[in-house]
Amino acid sequence: MSPETTQPSSASVAGDTPTYDAIVIGAGFGGLYALHHLRDEMGLSVRSFDGASDVGGTWWYNRYPGARVDAPSSPFYAYTFSQELVDEWEWPETQSTQADVLAYIEFVADRLDLRKDIQFDTFVTDARYDEATQHWTITSTDGELARARFLVCAIGALFVANKPDYPGIDDFAGAIHHTGRWPHEPVSFEGKRVGVIGTGSSGVQTIPEIAKTAEHVTVFQRTPQYALPARNRPLPKEDLEQYRRDWDELRTSMRKRGGWPFRIEKHDPTDHTAAERWERFEEMWDRGGMHLAINSFNGVYVNEDLNEEISEFVRTKIRSIVEDPDTADKLMPSYPFGTKRLILDNGYFEAYNRDNVTLVDLRDDPIESFTETGVRTAEGEHPIDILVLATGFDAVSGSMLRLNPKGRGGVPLADKWSERFDNNLGMTIAGYPNLFMIHGPGSPGVFFTMPLGAELQTKWIESCIRHLDDAGLGAMEATEEAEATWGEEINAIANRTLYPRANSWYMGANVPGKPRQFLGHLIGSQYFNRLTEVAEGGFDGFEFENRVS
Ligand code: NA7
């Protein structure tokens, strides 16, 4: 689609800048739903912008080989609000590929006629609030794009690529591909020596795929990971039919159960002997997906002893798969199980049994520098032709900081967030009136099913807008007191768990210099109840201004 798509007839023009009721930045799951809901359900004039050339957001960018949803996702990692969409889309596998998710998003965009209100290939570089008019103006490198009362930032929890700055990396003469910025044309690994840095979800998914055709793959690992067998399989037609019939009920369950409808059958660990617990771990491992984490025993994320038992169980599994004991030793994770993003694998550990895959443990043999032709570690030179950076993202807060909106008094968000990502309800920021974040820091975001989370957050934005309009008000913004309380709540929940023990991107630990702060709300059901309570209770924690025009 081109930037010349038609503009909604209800848009007005102030000076040369088209003015809308709402601007949505981002055309991924969150932004597309916001556009649909505000435009079609509320009748607002809305204009969306995205730096990509088409819809998809994360799924437009992350097209590396092996990319999949990191959960048994079908048909639940999708919009839930429309029975028609559920009925019309066929999900082929239990764990959806990137291509299937992207095709689904394109289907939704067509079905809801969304593209006509989205300007693609337009990266929004700035957003400024004008107190006098209570409007936001957004800008690209080509100048002002649009003005609106409401600014919805659906700009991605996993968008800003984290790239290592090893000495000499720019001297490397071969191709460098970050998994989160994968080229659209096919990348051939045939006969190539490939270096992969990073063993999070992206690395674990892509390494076995690349190894199928590459001459050699050298994996540079900083932290060994727990990964559970995905046991991906075709989604039986009759299961999909049953899900469609039960959709209303499933949707309610998802809302109540952390975003997924699966029934949890956890057991109390103290009711079982260690041998019985081990047997149950085996059963859950064989079932695959997240079962070991969510269906084995109560307290996996809070009970240190239980967590260590599961951790040891997975280590035993890794040893049983990886044939070379030295390689297996290097692959032993030591942080508490599940406290970094849990990974589902499709042949990751098995890949180390291939002759063409070697593992470099960066804890013992760190990268010293890059040369034109390879990587030099303490123990020697690794010649490579292609470098794959599976090094993750400046997650959750990174995209807001890159946009760096200027709020009341022109204050850049980067100033406000220099030490903490203060906000209220994970969606609003004191000093930034009428700005809403989808999947911002302090919201369930990556801990919940993101499409459903976006739907529920957008419904809350609707209640804000209706509240303002019903009362003839112009602007609302969080108070700093509410932000402080919210920050304490988020941390208190996280601190009751083992999550803060790991150096994860959940904690901001993966990016040098990033403030250490738990970035998500761990209890989605509680969070969304809270949004409802705040709206129904008259928006405690917010300040309002009369409308100026
Ligand atoms: P992740 O999960 O952040 O993984 C990035 C990996 O890259 C991880 O193993 C990091 O090690 C490693 N890394 C990061 N920086 C470096 C440097 N400088 N040197 C060596 N290794 C490094 O990102 P993914 O893309 O895999 O997944 C992100 C999410 O996307 C995922 O959870 C899914 O939800 C989808 P570390 O563990 O930090 O020591």
Coordinates of C-alpha atoms and ligand atoms in Angstrom, one line a residue:
M1 CA 0.0 0.0 0.0
S2 CA 1.2 3.5 -0.7
P3 CA 1.1 6.6 1.5
E4 CA -1.5 8.1 -0.8
T5 CA -4.4 6.1 0.5
T6 CA -7.5 8.1 1.1
Q7 CA -8.1 10.0 4.3
P8 CA -11.3 9.7 6.2
S9 CA -13.8 12.3 5.2
S10 CA -14.3 13.4 8.8
A11 CA -10.7 14.6 9.1
S12 CA -10.3 18.4 9.2
V13 CA -7.2 20.4 8.3
A14 CA -5.5 22.9 10.6
G15 CA -3.0 24.8 8.5
D16 CA -1.6 22.2 6.2
T17 CA -1.8 19.4 8.8
P18 CA -4.7 17.0 8.7
T19 CA -6.5 16.7 12.0
Y20 CA -8.2 13.6 13.3
D21 CA -9.9 12.6 16.5
A22 CA -7.1 10.0 17.0
I23 CA -3.8 9.0 15.6
V24 CA -2.6 5.4 16.0
I25 CA 1.1 4.7 15.6
G26 CA 1.8 1.1 14.6
A27 CA 0.0 -1.4 12.4
G28 CA 0.7 -4.6 14.3
F29 CA -1.9 -6.5 16.3
G30 CA -2.4 -3.6 18.8
G31 CA -2.5 -0.7 16.3
L32 CA -4.8 -2.5 13.9
Y33 CA -7.3 -3.3 16.6
A34 CA -7.2 0.3 17.9
L35 CA -7.8 1.6 14.4
H36 CA -10.7 -0.7 13.9
H37 CA -12.3 -0.1 17.3
L38 CA -12.0 3.7 17.4
R39 CA -13.0 4.1 13.8
D40 CA -15.7 1.4 13.3
E41 CA -17.1 0.9 16.8
M42 CA -16.8 4.5 18.0
G43 CA -17.1 6.4 14.8
L44 CA -14.0 8.6 15.3
S45 CA -11.8 9.9 12.5
V46 CA -8.6 7.9 12.8
R47 CA -5.3 7.9 10.9
S48 CA -2.6 5.2 11.4
F49 CA 1.1 5.4 10.6
D50 CA 3.7 2.7 10.3
G51 CA 7.3 2.6 9.2
A52 CA 6.8 -0.8 7.6
S53 CA 5.4 -1.2 4.1
D54 CA 2.4 -3.2 5.2
V55 CA 0.5 -4.5 8.2
G56 CA 2.0 -6.9 10.7
G57 CA 4.2 -5.0 13.2
T58 CA 6.5 -7.5 14.9
W59 CA 5.3 -10.2 12.4
W60 CA 6.3 -8.0 9.5
Y61 CA 9.8 -7.6 10.8
N62 CA 10.7 -10.9 12.4
R63 CA 10.7 -13.2 9.4
Y64 CA 13.9 -15.2 10.2
P65 CA 13.9 -18.9 9.3
G66 CA 12.0 -20.9 12.0
A67 CA 10.2 -17.9 13.4
R68 CA 7.0 -18.9 15.3
V69 CA 4.8 -17.8 18.1
D70 CA 6.6 -18.9 21.3
A71 CA 3.5 -20.7 22.6
P72 CA 1.1 -23.4 21.4
S73 CA -0.9 -20.6 19.9
S74 CA -3.6 -21.6 17.4
P75 CA -6.3 -20.3 17.3
F76 CA -5.8 -18.2 20.5
Y77 CA -2.9 -15.9 19.4
A78 CA -5.3 -14.0 17.3
Y79 CA -8.2 -11.5 17.7
T80 CA -10.9 -12.8 19.9
F81 CA -13.6 -10.1 19.4
S82 CA -15.2 -11.4 16.2
Q83 CA -16.8 -14.8 15.8
E84 CA -16.6 -14.3 12.0
L85 CA -12.9 -13.8 12.1
V86 CA -12.6 -17.0 14.2
D87 CA -14.8 -18.9 11.8
E88 CA -13.2 -17.7 8.6
W89 CA -9.5 -18.3 9.4
E90 CA -7.9 -21.8 9.2
W91 CA -4.9 -22.3 11.4
P92 CA -2.9 -25.2 10.1
E93 CA -0.6 -25.9 13.1
T94 CA -0.7 -25.8 16.9
Q95 CA 2.3 -23.5 17.0
S96 CA 1.8 -20.9 14.3
T97 CA 4.7 -19.9 12.0
Q98 CA 5.5 -16.2 11.3
A99 CA 4.2 -16.6 7.8
D100 CA 0.8 -17.9 9.1
V101 CA 0.5 -15.1 11.6
L102 CA 1.4 -12.5 9.0
A103 CA -1.1 -13.9 6.5
Y104 CA -3.8 -13.8 9.3
I105 CA -3.1 -10.2 10.0
E106 CA -3.3 -9.4 6.3
F107 CA -6.6 -11.2 6.1
V108 CA -8.0 -9.2 9.0
A109 CA -6.7 -5.9 7.5
D110 CA -8.6 -6.8 4.3
R111 CA -11.7 -8.1 6.1
L112 CA -12.0 -4.9 8.2
D113 CA -10.8 -2.6 5.4
L114 CA -8.1 -1.2 7.5
R115 CA -5.4 -0.3 5.0
K116 CA -7.2 2.7 3.6
D117 CA -6.6 4.6 6.8
I118 CA -3.0 3.6 7.3
Q119 CA 0.0 5.5 5.9
F120 CA 2.8 2.9 5.5
D121 CA 6.5 3.5 4.9
T122 CA 6.2 6.4 7.3
F123 CA 8.3 6.2 10.5
V124 CA 7.0 8.6 13.1
T125 CA 10.0 10.4 14.5
D126 CA 8.4 12.8 16.9
A127 CA 5.2 13.6 18.8
R128 CA 4.5 16.8 20.5
Y129 CA 1.6 17.9 22.8
D130 CA 0.3 21.4 22.4
E131 CA -1.3 22.5 25.7
A132 CA -3.1 25.4 24.1
T133 CA -5.1 23.3 21.7
Q134 CA -5.0 20.0 23.6
H135 CA -3.8 18.3 20.5
W136 CA -0.8 16.0 19.6
T137 CA 1.1 16.6 16.4
I138 CA 3.2 13.8 14.9
T139 CA 6.2 14.3 12.6
S140 CA 8.3 12.2 10.2
T141 CA 11.6 13.2 8.6
D142 CA 9.4 14.7 5.8
G143 CA 7.7 17.1 8.2
E144 CA 4.4 17.2 10.1
L145 CA 2.1 14.3 9.4
A146 CA -1.1 14.8 11.4
R147 CA -2.7 16.3 14.5
A148 CA -5.2 14.6 16.8
R149 CA -6.7 14.9 20.3
F150 CA -5.8 11.3 21.1
L151 CA -2.5 9.6 20.5
V152 CA -2.4 5.8 20.7
C153 CA 1.1 4.4 20.7
A154 CA 0.9 0.7 19.6
I155 CA 4.6 0.7 18.7
G156 CA 5.7 -2.7 19.8
A157 CA 7.1 -4.3 22.9
L158 CA 9.8 -6.0 20.8
F159 CA 10.7 -3.5 18.2
V160 CA 14.0 -1.7 18.9
A161 CA 16.8 -4.1 18.0
N162 CA 19.5 -4.7 20.5
K163 CA 22.7 -4.9 18.6
P164 CA 26.0 -5.7 20.3
D165 CA 28.9 -3.3 19.8
Y166 CA 31.8 -5.7 19.8
P167 CA 35.1 -4.1 18.6
G168 CA 35.5 -4.3 14.9
I169 CA 31.9 -5.5 14.2
D170 CA 31.5 -2.8 11.5
D171 CA 34.7 -4.2 9.8
F172 CA 33.0 -7.5 9.2
A173 CA 32.7 -7.8 5.4
G174 CA 30.0 -10.4 5.3
A175 CA 26.2 -9.9 5.6
I176 CA 24.8 -9.1 9.1
H177 CA 21.2 -9.9 9.8
H178 CA 19.4 -9.1 13.0
T179 CA 16.5 -11.6 13.5
G180 CA 14.2 -8.7 14.3
R181 CA 15.0 -6.9 11.0
W182 CA 15.2 -9.9 8.7
P183 CA 15.4 -9.1 4.9
H184 CA 12.3 -9.7 2.8
E185 CA 14.3 -11.4 0.1
P186 CA 15.3 -15.0 0.9
V187 CA 18.7 -15.4 2.6
S188 CA 20.6 -18.4 1.4
F189 CA 22.9 -20.2 3.8
E190 CA 23.8 -22.9 1.3
G191 CA 27.6 -23.5 1.6
K192 CA 28.0 -20.6 4.0
R193 CA 29.7 -20.5 7.4
V194 CA 27.2 -18.8 9.7
G195 CA 27.8 -17.2 13.1
V196 CA 24.8 -16.8 15.4
I197 CA 25.0 -14.6 18.5
G198 CA 22.2 -15.1 20.9
T199 CA 20.2 -18.1 22.2
G200 CA 16.9 -16.6 23.3
S201 CA 13.6 -17.6 21.5
S202 CA 14.9 -16.2 18.1
G203 CA 18.2 -18.0 18.3
V204 CA 16.7 -21.2 19.5
Q205 CA 14.1 -21.1 16.7
T206 CA 16.5 -20.2 13.9
I207 CA 19.7 -22.2 14.7
P208 CA 18.2 -25.7 13.7
E209 CA 16.7 -24.2 10.5
I210 CA 19.9 -22.5 9.4
A211 CA 21.9 -25.6 10.2
K212 CA 19.8 -27.6 7.7
T213 CA 21.6 -25.9 4.8
A214 CA 24.6 -24.0 6.1
E215 CA 28.1 -25.4 5.7
H216 CA 28.7 -24.6 9.3
V217 CA 27.0 -22.8 12.1
T218 CA 28.9 -21.4 15.1
V219 CA 26.7 -20.5 18.0
F220 CA 28.0 -17.8 20.3
Q221 CA 26.2 -18.3 23.6
R222 CA 26.2 -15.9 26.5
T223 CA 23.5 -17.6 28.7
P224 CA 22.4 -21.2 28.3
Q225 CA 18.6 -21.5 28.2
Y226 CA 15.8 -23.8 29.2
A227 CA 13.8 -24.8 26.2
L228 CA 10.8 -27.1 26.2
P229 CA 9.8 -29.3 23.3
A230 CA 7.1 -27.5 21.3
R231 CA 5.6 -30.8 20.0
N232 CA 4.1 -28.7 17.2
R233 CA 1.7 -30.6 15.1
P234 CA -1.1 -30.1 12.6
L235 CA -4.1 -28.5 14.3
P236 CA -6.9 -31.1 13.9
K237 CA -9.9 -29.8 12.0
E238 CA -12.3 -31.1 14.6
D239 CA -10.4 -29.3 17.4
L240 CA -10.6 -26.0 15.5
E241 CA -14.4 -26.6 14.9
Q242 CA -14.9 -27.2 18.6
Y243 CA -13.0 -24.1 19.5
R244 CA -15.2 -22.1 17.1
R245 CA -18.3 -23.5 18.7
D246 CA -17.1 -22.7 22.2
W247 CA -15.6 -19.4 21.3
D248 CA -17.5 -17.2 23.8
E249 CA -16.7 -19.4 26.7
L250 CA -13.0 -19.7 25.6
R251 CA -12.7 -16.0 25.2
T252 CA -14.0 -15.6 28.8
S253 CA -11.5 -18.2 30.0
M254 CA -8.6 -16.4 28.2
R255 CA -9.5 -13.2 30.0
K256 CA -9.5 -15.0 33.4
R257 CA -6.6 -17.3 32.9
G258 CA -3.6 -15.2 31.9
G259 CA -4.6 -14.9 28.2
W260 CA -4.8 -18.6 27.4
P261 CA -7.9 -20.8 27.8
F262 CA -6.1 -23.9 28.8
R263 CA -7.3 -25.6 32.0
I264 CA -4.7 -25.6 34.6
E265 CA -4.5 -28.9 36.5
K266 CA -1.7 -28.1 38.9
H267 CA -1.0 -30.2 41.9
D268 CA 0.4 -29.3 45.3
P269 CA 4.1 -30.4 45.3
T270 CA 4.0 -31.4 48.9
D271 CA 1.3 -34.0 48.2
H272 CA 3.9 -36.0 46.2
T273 CA 7.2 -37.6 46.7
A274 CA 10.2 -36.4 44.7
A275 CA 9.9 -39.5 42.5
E276 CA 6.3 -38.8 41.8
R277 CA 7.1 -35.2 41.0
W278 CA 9.8 -36.3 38.6
E279 CA 7.3 -38.6 36.9
R280 CA 4.8 -35.8 36.5
F281 CA 7.6 -33.6 35.0
E282 CA 8.2 -36.4 32.4
E283 CA 4.5 -36.5 31.6
M284 CA 4.4 -32.7 31.1
W285 CA 7.6 -32.8 29.0
D286 CA 6.0 -35.4 26.8
R287 CA 2.9 -33.3 26.4
G288 CA 5.1 -30.5 25.3
G289 CA 4.5 -26.8 25.0
M290 CA 4.2 -24.9 28.3
H291 CA 2.8 -27.8 30.2
L292 CA 5.8 -28.4 32.4
A293 CA 5.7 -24.7 33.5
I294 CA 2.0 -24.2 33.9
N295 CA 0.5 -27.7 34.6
S296 CA 3.0 -29.5 36.7
F297 CA 2.8 -28.2 40.2
N298 CA 1.7 -25.0 42.0
G299 CA 4.4 -22.5 42.7
V300 CA 6.9 -23.1 39.9
Y301 CA 7.6 -19.3 39.8
V302 CA 7.7 -18.7 43.5
N303 CA 8.9 -21.9 45.2
E304 CA 12.7 -22.1 45.1
D305 CA 13.0 -25.8 45.8
L306 CA 10.3 -26.8 43.3
N307 CA 11.9 -24.5 40.7
E308 CA 15.3 -26.0 41.3
E309 CA 13.8 -29.5 40.8
I310 CA 12.2 -28.5 37.5
S311 CA 15.4 -26.8 36.5
E312 CA 17.4 -30.0 37.2
F313 CA 14.8 -32.0 35.3
V314 CA 15.3 -29.9 32.2
R315 CA 19.1 -30.0 32.6
T316 CA 18.8 -33.8 32.7
K317 CA 16.8 -33.7 29.5
I318 CA 19.4 -31.5 27.7
R319 CA 22.1 -34.0 28.8
S320 CA 20.0 -36.9 27.4
I321 CA 19.6 -35.2 24.0
V322 CA 23.1 -33.6 23.4
E323 CA 25.5 -36.4 22.6
D324 CA 28.8 -34.6 23.3
P325 CA 29.2 -34.2 27.1
D326 CA 31.4 -31.0 26.7
T327 CA 28.8 -29.3 24.6
A328 CA 26.0 -30.5 27.0
D329 CA 28.0 -28.9 29.9
K330 CA 28.1 -25.6 28.1
L331 CA 24.3 -25.8 27.5
M332 CA 23.4 -26.2 31.2
P333 CA 21.2 -23.3 32.3
S334 CA 21.7 -22.1 35.9
Y335 CA 19.1 -19.3 36.5
P336 CA 15.7 -20.3 37.9
F337 CA 13.6 -22.1 35.3
G338 CA 11.1 -19.8 33.6
T339 CA 12.4 -16.5 34.9
K340 CA 13.7 -15.6 31.4
R341 CA 11.2 -15.9 28.6
L342 CA 10.4 -19.6 28.3
I343 CA 11.4 -21.0 24.9
L344 CA 9.7 -23.7 22.9
D345 CA 12.0 -25.6 20.6
N346 CA 11.7 -27.6 17.5
G347 CA 15.0 -29.5 17.5
Y348 CA 17.3 -26.9 19.1
F349 CA 19.3 -29.2 21.4
E350 CA 19.3 -31.9 18.7
A351 CA 21.0 -29.4 16.3
Y352 CA 24.2 -29.7 18.5
N353 CA 24.5 -33.4 17.4
R354 CA 25.1 -32.3 13.8
D355 CA 28.6 -32.2 12.5
N356 CA 28.1 -28.7 11.2
V357 CA 27.1 -27.0 14.5
T358 CA 29.5 -25.9 17.2
L359 CA 28.9 -24.0 20.4
V360 CA 31.2 -21.3 21.8
D361 CA 30.5 -20.5 25.4
L362 CA 31.2 -16.8 25.7
R363 CA 31.5 -17.0 29.5
D364 CA 34.7 -19.0 29.1
D365 CA 35.7 -17.8 25.7
P366 CA 34.5 -14.3 25.2
I367 CA 34.4 -12.4 21.9
E368 CA 37.4 -10.1 21.6
S369 CA 36.8 -8.5 18.3
F370 CA 35.5 -9.0 14.8
T371 CA 37.7 -9.1 11.7
E372 CA 36.7 -8.7 8.0
T373 CA 36.3 -12.5 7.8
G374 CA 35.2 -13.7 11.2
V375 CA 35.0 -13.5 15.0
R376 CA 38.1 -13.6 17.2
T377 CA 37.5 -15.1 20.7
A378 CA 40.0 -15.7 23.4
E379 CA 40.6 -19.2 22.1
G380 CA 41.0 -18.4 18.4
E381 CA 39.5 -17.3 15.1
H382 CA 36.1 -18.4 13.8
P383 CA 35.8 -17.7 10.1
I384 CA 32.2 -16.8 9.1
D385 CA 30.5 -15.6 5.9
I386 CA 27.2 -14.4 7.5
L387 CA 26.5 -13.1 10.9
V388 CA 23.1 -13.6 12.5
L389 CA 22.3 -11.4 15.5
A390 CA 19.6 -13.1 17.5
T391 CA 20.4 -10.6 20.3
G392 CA 16.9 -9.4 21.1
F393 CA 15.4 -6.0 21.7
D394 CA 15.4 -3.0 23.9
A395 CA 12.1 -4.5 25.1
V396 CA 8.9 -2.9 26.1
S397 CA 10.2 0.6 26.9
G398 CA 12.5 0.9 23.9
S399 CA 10.0 1.9 21.3
M400 CA 8.4 4.6 23.4
L401 CA 11.9 6.1 24.2
R402 CA 12.8 6.0 20.5
L403 CA 9.6 8.0 19.7
N404 CA 10.4 10.2 22.7
P405 CA 7.2 12.2 22.8
K406 CA 7.3 15.7 24.2
G407 CA 4.5 16.3 26.7
R408 CA 3.5 19.2 28.8
G409 CA 6.1 21.9 28.8
G410 CA 7.8 20.1 25.9
V411 CA 9.4 17.6 28.3
P412 CA 10.9 14.7 26.4
L413 CA 9.8 11.3 27.7
A414 CA 13.5 10.3 27.7
D415 CA 14.0 12.9 30.5
K416 CA 11.1 11.6 32.5
W417 CA 12.1 8.0 32.0
S418 CA 15.8 8.4 32.5
E419 CA 15.8 6.3 35.7
R420 CA 12.4 4.7 35.9
F421 CA 9.6 4.0 33.4
D422 CA 6.9 5.8 35.5
N423 CA 3.4 5.4 34.2
N424 CA -0.1 4.6 35.5
L425 CA -1.8 1.4 34.6
G426 CA 0.8 0.6 32.0
M427 CA -1.0 2.9 29.6
T428 CA -0.8 6.5 30.6
I429 CA 1.9 8.9 31.6
A430 CA 1.8 12.0 33.9
G431 CA 2.6 15.0 31.8
Y432 CA 1.5 13.4 28.6
P433 CA -2.2 14.0 28.4
N434 CA -4.5 11.9 26.1
L435 CA -1.5 9.7 25.2
F436 CA -2.2 5.9 25.5
M437 CA 0.3 3.1 25.2
I438 CA -0.7 -0.4 24.1
H439 CA 1.5 -3.0 25.8
G440 CA 3.6 -0.3 27.6
P441 CA 5.8 -1.0 30.6
G442 CA 3.7 -2.0 33.6
S443 CA 1.0 -3.7 31.5
P444 CA 0.7 -7.5 31.0
G445 CA 2.0 -7.1 27.5
V446 CA 4.2 -10.1 26.8
F447 CA 2.9 -12.0 29.8
F448 CA -0.6 -12.2 28.3
T449 CA -1.9 -13.1 24.8
M450 CA -1.0 -9.9 23.1
P451 CA -3.9 -9.6 20.6
L452 CA -6.5 -10.0 23.4
G453 CA -4.5 -7.7 25.7
A454 CA -4.7 -5.0 23.0
E455 CA -8.4 -5.5 22.6
L456 CA -9.0 -5.1 26.3
Q457 CA -6.7 -2.1 26.6
T458 CA -8.4 -0.4 23.6
K459 CA -11.8 -0.9 25.3
W460 CA -10.4 1.0 28.2
I461 CA -9.2 3.8 25.9
E462 CA -12.8 3.9 24.7
S463 CA -14.0 4.4 28.2
C464 CA -11.5 7.3 28.7
I465 CA -12.7 9.0 25.5
R466 CA -16.4 8.6 26.4
H467 CA -15.8 9.9 29.9
L468 CA -14.1 13.0 28.5
D469 CA -16.8 13.6 25.9
D470 CA -19.7 12.9 28.1
A471 CA -18.4 15.5 30.6
G472 CA -17.3 18.0 28.0
L473 CA -13.7 17.6 29.1
G474 CA -10.7 18.0 26.9
A475 CA -7.8 16.1 28.4
M476 CA -6.9 13.6 31.0
E477 CA -3.6 12.5 32.4
A478 CA -2.3 10.3 35.2
T479 CA -1.2 11.9 38.4
E480 CA 2.4 11.3 39.7
E481 CA 1.0 9.8 42.9
A482 CA -0.9 7.2 40.9
E483 CA 2.2 6.4 38.9
A484 CA 4.2 5.9 42.1
T485 CA 1.5 3.6 43.5
W486 CA 1.3 1.7 40.2
G487 CA 5.1 1.2 40.1
E488 CA 5.0 -0.2 43.6
E489 CA 2.2 -2.6 42.8
I490 CA 4.0 -3.9 39.7
N491 CA 7.2 -4.5 41.7
A492 CA 5.5 -6.0 44.6
I493 CA 3.9 -8.6 42.3
A494 CA 7.2 -9.4 40.6
N495 CA 9.1 -9.5 44.0
R496 CA 6.8 -12.2 45.2
T497 CA 8.2 -14.4 42.4
L498 CA 11.6 -15.6 41.3
Y499 CA 11.6 -13.5 38.1
P500 CA 13.9 -10.7 39.5
R501 CA 16.6 -13.4 40.1
A502 CA 17.4 -13.6 36.4
N503 CA 19.2 -11.2 34.1
S504 CA 16.3 -11.1 31.7
W505 CA 14.9 -8.5 29.3
Y506 CA 11.8 -8.6 31.6
M507 CA 14.2 -6.8 34.0
G508 CA 15.8 -4.6 31.5
A509 CA 19.1 -6.5 32.1
N510 CA 19.9 -7.3 28.4
V511 CA 20.6 -3.7 27.4
P512 CA 23.7 -2.0 28.8
G513 CA 22.8 1.0 30.9
K514 CA 19.0 0.3 30.9
P515 CA 17.3 0.9 34.3
R516 CA 16.6 -2.3 36.2
Q517 CA 12.9 -2.4 36.6
F518 CA 10.4 -5.2 36.1
L519 CA 8.7 -4.4 32.9
G520 CA 5.3 -6.1 33.0
H521 CA 2.3 -6.9 35.1
L522 CA 2.3 -10.6 35.9
I523 CA -1.4 -11.1 36.6
G524 CA -3.3 -10.3 33.5
S525 CA -6.8 -11.0 34.9
Q526 CA -6.2 -8.8 37.9
Y527 CA -4.8 -6.1 35.6
F528 CA -7.8 -6.0 33.3
N529 CA -10.2 -6.1 36.3
R530 CA -8.4 -3.0 37.6
L531 CA -8.8 -1.2 34.3
T532 CA -12.6 -1.8 34.5
E533 CA -12.7 -0.7 38.2
V534 CA -10.8 2.5 37.4
A535 CA -13.2 3.3 34.5
E536 CA -16.3 2.4 36.4
G537 CA -15.1 4.3 39.5
G538 CA -14.7 7.6 37.7
F539 CA -11.0 7.4 36.9
D540 CA -9.3 7.7 40.3
G541 CA -5.6 8.6 39.8
F542 CA -6.3 10.9 36.9
E543 CA -6.6 14.7 36.4
F544 CA -8.9 16.3 33.9
E545 CA -9.0 19.6 32.0
N546 CA -11.9 21.3 30.4
R547 CA -12.0 21.3 26.7
V548 CA -10.4 24.4 25.1
S549 CA -12.2 24.3 21.8
Ligands
NA7_1 P1 16.2 -12.4 23.7 O1 15.3 -13.3 24.4 O2 16.5 -11.1 24.4 O3 17.5 -13.2 23.4 C1 18.7 -12.5 23.0 C2 19.9 -13.4 23.1 O4 21.0 -12.7 22.7 C3 20.1 -13.9 24.5 O5 20.7 -15.2 24.5 C4 21.2 -12.9 25.0 O6 22.0 -13.3 26.0 C5 22.0 -12.7 23.7 N1 22.7 -11.5 23.7 C6 22.3 -10.2 23.8 N2 23.3 -9.3 23.7 C7 24.4 -10.1 23.5 C8 25.8 -9.8 23.4 N3 26.2 -8.5 23.4 N4 26.6 -10.8 23.3 C9 26.2 -12.0 23.3 N5 25.0 -12.4 23.4 C10 24.0 -11.4 23.5 O7 15.7 -12.0 22.3 P2 14.9 -12.9 21.2 O8 14.8 -12.2 20.0 O9 15.5 -14.3 21.2 O10 13.5 -13.1 21.8 C11 12.8 -11.9 22.2 C12 11.3 -12.3 22.3 O11 10.8 -12.2 21.0 C13 11.0 -13.6 22.8 O12 11.0 -13.7 24.1 C14 9.7 -13.9 22.2 O13 8.7 -13.3 23.0 C15 9.8 -13.2 20.9 P3 21.5 -13.1 27.6 O14 20.5 -14.2 27.8 O15 20.9 -11.7 27.7 O16 22.7 -13.3 28.4

